[in-house]
Every structure is written in structure tokens, then in C-alpha cells.
PDB file of C-alpha atoms in Angstrom:
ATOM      1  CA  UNK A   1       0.000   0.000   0.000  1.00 76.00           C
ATOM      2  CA  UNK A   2       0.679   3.714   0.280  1.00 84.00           C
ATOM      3  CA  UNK A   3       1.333   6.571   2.294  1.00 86.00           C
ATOM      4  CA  UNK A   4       0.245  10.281   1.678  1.00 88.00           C
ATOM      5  CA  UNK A   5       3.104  11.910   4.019  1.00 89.00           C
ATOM      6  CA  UNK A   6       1.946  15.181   2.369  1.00 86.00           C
ATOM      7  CA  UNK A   7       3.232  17.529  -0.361  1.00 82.00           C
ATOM      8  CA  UNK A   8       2.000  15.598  -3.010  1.00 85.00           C
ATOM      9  CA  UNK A   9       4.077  12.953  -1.990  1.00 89.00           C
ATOM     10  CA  UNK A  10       2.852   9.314  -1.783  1.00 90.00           C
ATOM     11  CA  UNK A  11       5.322   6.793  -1.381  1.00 91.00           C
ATOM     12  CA  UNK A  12       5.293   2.578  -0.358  1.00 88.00           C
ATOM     13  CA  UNK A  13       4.503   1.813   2.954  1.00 85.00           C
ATOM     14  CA  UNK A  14       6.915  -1.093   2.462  1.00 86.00           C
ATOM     15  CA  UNK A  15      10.154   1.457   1.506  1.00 90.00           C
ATOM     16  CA  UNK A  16       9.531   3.168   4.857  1.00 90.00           C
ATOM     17  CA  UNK A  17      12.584   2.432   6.883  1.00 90.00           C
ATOM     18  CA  UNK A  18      12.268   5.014   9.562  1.00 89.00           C
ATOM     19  CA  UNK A  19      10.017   7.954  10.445  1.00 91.00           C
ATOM     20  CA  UNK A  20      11.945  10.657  12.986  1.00 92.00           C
ATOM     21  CA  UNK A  21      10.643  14.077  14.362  1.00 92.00           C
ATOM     22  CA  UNK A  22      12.240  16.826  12.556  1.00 92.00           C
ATOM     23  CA  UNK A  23      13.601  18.436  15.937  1.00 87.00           C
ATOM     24  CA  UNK A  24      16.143  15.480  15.857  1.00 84.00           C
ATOM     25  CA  UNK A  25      17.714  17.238  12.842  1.00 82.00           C
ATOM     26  CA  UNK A  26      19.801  19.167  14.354  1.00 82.00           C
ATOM     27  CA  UNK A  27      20.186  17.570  17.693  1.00 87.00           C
ATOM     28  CA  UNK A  28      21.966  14.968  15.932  1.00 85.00           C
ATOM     29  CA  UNK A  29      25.104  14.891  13.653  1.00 89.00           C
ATOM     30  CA  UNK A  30      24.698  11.040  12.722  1.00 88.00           C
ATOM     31  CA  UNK A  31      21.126  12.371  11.184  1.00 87.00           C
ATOM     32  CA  UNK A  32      22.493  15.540  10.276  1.00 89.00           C
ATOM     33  CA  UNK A  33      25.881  13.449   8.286  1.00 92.00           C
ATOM     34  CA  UNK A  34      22.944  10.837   6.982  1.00 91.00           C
ATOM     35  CA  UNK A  35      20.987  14.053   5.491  1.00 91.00           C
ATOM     36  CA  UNK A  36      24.007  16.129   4.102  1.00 92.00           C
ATOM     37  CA  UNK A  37      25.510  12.556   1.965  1.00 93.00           C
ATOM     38  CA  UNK A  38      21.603  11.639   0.909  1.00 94.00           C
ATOM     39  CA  UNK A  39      21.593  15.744  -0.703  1.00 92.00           C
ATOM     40  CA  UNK A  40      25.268  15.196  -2.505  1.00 93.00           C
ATOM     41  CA  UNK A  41      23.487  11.951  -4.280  1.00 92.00           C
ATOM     42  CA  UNK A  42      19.873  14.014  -5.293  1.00 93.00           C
ATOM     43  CA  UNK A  43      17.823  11.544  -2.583  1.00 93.00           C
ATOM     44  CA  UNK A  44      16.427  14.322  -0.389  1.00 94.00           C
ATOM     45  CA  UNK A  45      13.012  15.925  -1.340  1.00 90.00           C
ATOM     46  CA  UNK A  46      12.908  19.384   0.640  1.00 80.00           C
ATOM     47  CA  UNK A  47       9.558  20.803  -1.003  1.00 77.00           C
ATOM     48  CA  UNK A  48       8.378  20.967   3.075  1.00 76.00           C
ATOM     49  CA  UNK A  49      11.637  22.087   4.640  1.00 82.00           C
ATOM     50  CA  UNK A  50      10.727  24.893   6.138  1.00 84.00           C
ATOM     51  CA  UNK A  51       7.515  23.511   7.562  1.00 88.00           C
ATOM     52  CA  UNK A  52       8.340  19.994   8.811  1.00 91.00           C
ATOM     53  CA  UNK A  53       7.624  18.354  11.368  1.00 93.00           C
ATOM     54  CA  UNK A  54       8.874  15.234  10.563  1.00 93.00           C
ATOM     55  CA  UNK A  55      11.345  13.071   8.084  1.00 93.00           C
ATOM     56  CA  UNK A  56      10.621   9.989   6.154  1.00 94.00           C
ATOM     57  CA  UNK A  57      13.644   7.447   5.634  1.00 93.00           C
ATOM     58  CA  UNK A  58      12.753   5.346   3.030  1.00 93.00           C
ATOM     59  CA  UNK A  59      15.311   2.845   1.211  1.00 91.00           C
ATOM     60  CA  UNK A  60      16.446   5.171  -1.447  1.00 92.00           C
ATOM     61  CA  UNK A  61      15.192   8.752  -0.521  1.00 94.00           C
ATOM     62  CA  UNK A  62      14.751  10.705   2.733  1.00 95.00           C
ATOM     63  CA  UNK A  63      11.414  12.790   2.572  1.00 95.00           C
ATOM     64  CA  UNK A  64      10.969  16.466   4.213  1.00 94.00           C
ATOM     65  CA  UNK A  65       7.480  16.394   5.676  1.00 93.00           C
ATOM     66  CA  UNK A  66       4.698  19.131   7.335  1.00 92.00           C
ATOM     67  CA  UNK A  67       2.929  16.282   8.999  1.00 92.00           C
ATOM     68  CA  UNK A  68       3.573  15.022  12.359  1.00 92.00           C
ATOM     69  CA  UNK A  69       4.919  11.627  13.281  1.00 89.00           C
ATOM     70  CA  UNK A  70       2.666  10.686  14.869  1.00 88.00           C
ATOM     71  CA  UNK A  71       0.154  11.297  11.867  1.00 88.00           C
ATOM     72  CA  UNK A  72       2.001   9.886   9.527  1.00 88.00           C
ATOM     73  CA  UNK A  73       1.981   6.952  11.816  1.00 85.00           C
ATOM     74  CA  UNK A  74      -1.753   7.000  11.723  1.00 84.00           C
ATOM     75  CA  UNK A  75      -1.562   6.456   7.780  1.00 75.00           C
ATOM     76  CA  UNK A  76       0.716   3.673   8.146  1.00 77.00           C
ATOM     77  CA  UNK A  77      -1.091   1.906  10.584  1.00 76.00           C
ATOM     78  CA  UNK A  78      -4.324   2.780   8.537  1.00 69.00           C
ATOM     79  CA  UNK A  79      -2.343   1.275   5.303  1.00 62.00           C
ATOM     80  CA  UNK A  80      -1.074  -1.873   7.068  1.00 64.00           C
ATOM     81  CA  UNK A  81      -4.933  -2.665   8.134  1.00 67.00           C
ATOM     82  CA  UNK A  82      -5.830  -2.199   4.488  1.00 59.00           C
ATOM     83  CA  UNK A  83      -2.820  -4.593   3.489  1.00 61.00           C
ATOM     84  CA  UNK A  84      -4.001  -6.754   5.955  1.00 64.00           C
ATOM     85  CA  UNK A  85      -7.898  -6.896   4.444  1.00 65.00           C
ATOM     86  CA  UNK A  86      -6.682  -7.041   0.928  1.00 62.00           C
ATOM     87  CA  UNK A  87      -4.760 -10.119   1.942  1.00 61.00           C
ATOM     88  CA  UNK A  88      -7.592 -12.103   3.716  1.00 64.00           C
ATOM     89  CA  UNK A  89      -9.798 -11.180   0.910  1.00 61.00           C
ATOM     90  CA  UNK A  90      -7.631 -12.936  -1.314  1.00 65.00           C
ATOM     91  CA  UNK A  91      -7.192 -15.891   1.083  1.00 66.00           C
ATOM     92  CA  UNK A  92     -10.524 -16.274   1.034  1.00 64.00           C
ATOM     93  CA  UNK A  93     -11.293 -15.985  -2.965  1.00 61.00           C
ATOM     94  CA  UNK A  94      -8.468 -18.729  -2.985  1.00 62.00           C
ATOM     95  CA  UNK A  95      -9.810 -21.074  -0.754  1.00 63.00           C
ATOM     96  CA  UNK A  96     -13.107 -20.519  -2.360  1.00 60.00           C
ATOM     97  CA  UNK A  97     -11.847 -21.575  -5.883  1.00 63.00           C
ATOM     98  CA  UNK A  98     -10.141 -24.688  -4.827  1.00 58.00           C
ATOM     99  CA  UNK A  99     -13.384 -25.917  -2.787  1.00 57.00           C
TER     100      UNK A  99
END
């Protein structure tokens, strides 16, 4: 599934490595070092830099975002149910076909 983690970005649930609060920037310089490499390479999106609240890690970008972790945790949560639904629906067709 997906997660809206705002600024018209929507990325996989499943690339999501970590989500941090943004005030851990600049508290530390392992995040901060992390950060300053992903920008050399082009894998940081900054479109909500100056209003985030939070930063998505995901296995090939890091994500600048205005929502709050714990919102974006919401979503994720909210997409894993879904993944979870889709997943006993199609149990369920299965088992249904080979009865």
C-alpha cells in the first residue's frame, strides 16, 4: 500500500525504513551526516523544509514532511490494516476456488 506523508508525496509503505521528528535534525550529527551525503546523491526531497515536522527514511530517498509523526503513523497503521484486508480477501477468494 501507500502513504500520503503530504506535499504531493505518496510513497510505499513497504520502503519506509524510519520515520523521525524533525527536531532530531539538528540535535543529531549522525542524522544531520545521513541528510548532508543523501543531498550530494539528489535523494532528499525538501519541497516541506521549512515547515516539517517530521522526516521519512525510506530505502532510497529521505522525505521532508509538514505532517507530524505521529500522523504519519496513523496512515501507516491505517495502510497496514488495508494490506491486511486485501490479503484475507484474497485468502478467502483462494480457498473458495479450490473448494
Amino acid at each position: 500500500m501507500f502513504i500520503h506523508i503530504g506535499d504531493e508525496h505518496v510513497i510505499r509503505s513497504n520502503d519506509v525504513i524510519s520515520i523521525i521528528d524533525y527536531s532530531l535534525f539538528h540535535s543529531s550529527t549522525i542524522v544531520e551526516e545521513m541528510i548532508f551525503n543523501q543531498r550530494k546523491d539528489g535523494n532528499v526531497s525538501e519541497a516541506a523544509y521549512d515547515d516539517a515536522k517530521s522526516i521519512v527514511i525510506t530505502k532510497d530517498h529521505i522525505y521532508f514532511s509538514s505532517l507530524s509523526v505521529s500522523t504519519l503513523n496513523k496512515r501507516a497503521q491505517i495502510s497496514n490494516t488495508l494490506d491486511q484486508i486485501d490479503i484475507n480477501l484474497d485468502q478467502e477468494k483462494d480457498s473458495n476456488i479450490e473448494e
